């Protein structure tokens, strides 16, 4: 039976949320929030790989109807697109704000206000897109939003380059995890995302996410209330290592795991400079990925049979926050 209220409410009332906020802000003094461990003092507004100092930077927020069906539901997912990232994917479709600096800094109270506004719009959840590098700031804003009446679950929507020990701290705060599992191979992870250790950290972090929330729990209206959804973007020439990732999910997590198998790859940003990915995905390549998912005994999730289109008939992302 899906839970009736977000798990963060208990952590707010028993003091655990305060404890984790303090611990994570301490991490920012010599930043070790993600596997990069840049060791810069972000409290003093010094920037490391993610080009973010103390304040979070936001590109836009909206009721998003283009996520996986149980996430968007009927009323939309209350999505906040954060600027900057701890990865550097050469094919990123959101490169304007993930790597190009689009968006603007906001203070913690303003970010809390976005969450409350999205709840007021009727959104099913607060969908935190690329939260890894600003996790302490998000949780501080979350506390303010809870005090003002926030009562919808959080979706931790991450590229998957995470420290498992940081994810472990979120037990009792996050209800829904939606990580990418992008690469099985260290060489591909290095070449296309500057993160050779991605497969190692990704698998450990996803295992911890699954330990916390388990298989997706979807209510009678088709809305996810708690659990794990794994996204896997199929890359040309099998550079994402689909079979190894699907085997990992089946053998190390659960064959009941919900998977979003994405066909939407297009050579955005710098992808044209790399021969192996300088084209769209072939129909045959995506068909093979679907066959692998079935062969591994993974029946739950979604495929994108509307090949090459926006995710699940999604909306185009438009910035509501102008650069200042």
mmCIF file of C-alpha atoms in Angstrom, residues 85-87 89 128-132 156-162 178-183 198 202 209 231:
data_model
loop_
_atom_site.group_PDB
_atom_site.id
_atom_site.type_symbol
_atom_site.label_atom_id
_atom_site.label_comp_id
_atom_site.label_asym_id
_atom_site.label_seq_id
_atom_site.Cartn_x
_atom_site.Cartn_y
_atom_site.Cartn_z
ATOM 1 C CA UNK A 85 25.919 19.639 -13.270
ATOM 2 C CA UNK A 86 28.608 17.357 -11.878
ATOM 3 C CA UNK A 87 28.877 15.619 -15.252
ATOM 4 C CA UNK A 89 28.032 14.882 -21.171
ATOM 5 C CA UNK A 128 14.403 17.888 -8.536
ATOM 6 C CA UNK A 129 16.302 17.704 -11.840
ATOM 7 C CA UNK A 130 20.097 17.473 -11.441
ATOM 8 C CA UNK A 131 20.115 17.950 -7.655
ATOM 9 C CA UNK A 132 23.438 16.278 -6.798
ATOM 10 C CA UNK A 156 15.386 12.782 -6.869
ATOM 11 C CA UNK A 157 15.961 12.991 -10.634
ATOM 12 C CA UNK A 158 19.690 12.450 -11.106
ATOM 13 C CA UNK A 159 22.237 11.657 -13.783
ATOM 14 C CA UNK A 160 23.375 8.922 -11.426
ATOM 15 C CA UNK A 161 26.919 10.102 -10.666
ATOM 16 C CA UNK A 162 26.496 9.927 -6.915
ATOM 17 C CA UNK A 178 14.765 8.401 -10.627
ATOM 18 C CA UNK A 179 18.444 7.904 -11.523
ATOM 19 C CA UNK A 180 20.033 7.378 -14.892
ATOM 20 C CA UNK A 181 22.125 4.293 -15.445
ATOM 21 C CA UNK A 182 24.035 5.726 -18.353
ATOM 22 C CA UNK A 183 27.150 3.621 -18.835
ATOM 23 C CA UNK A 198 30.751 6.522 -13.241
ATOM 24 C CA UNK A 202 26.431 4.588 -10.216
ATOM 25 C CA UNK A 209 18.426 3.904 -3.519
ATOM 26 C CA UNK A 231 16.251 5.551 -16.732
#
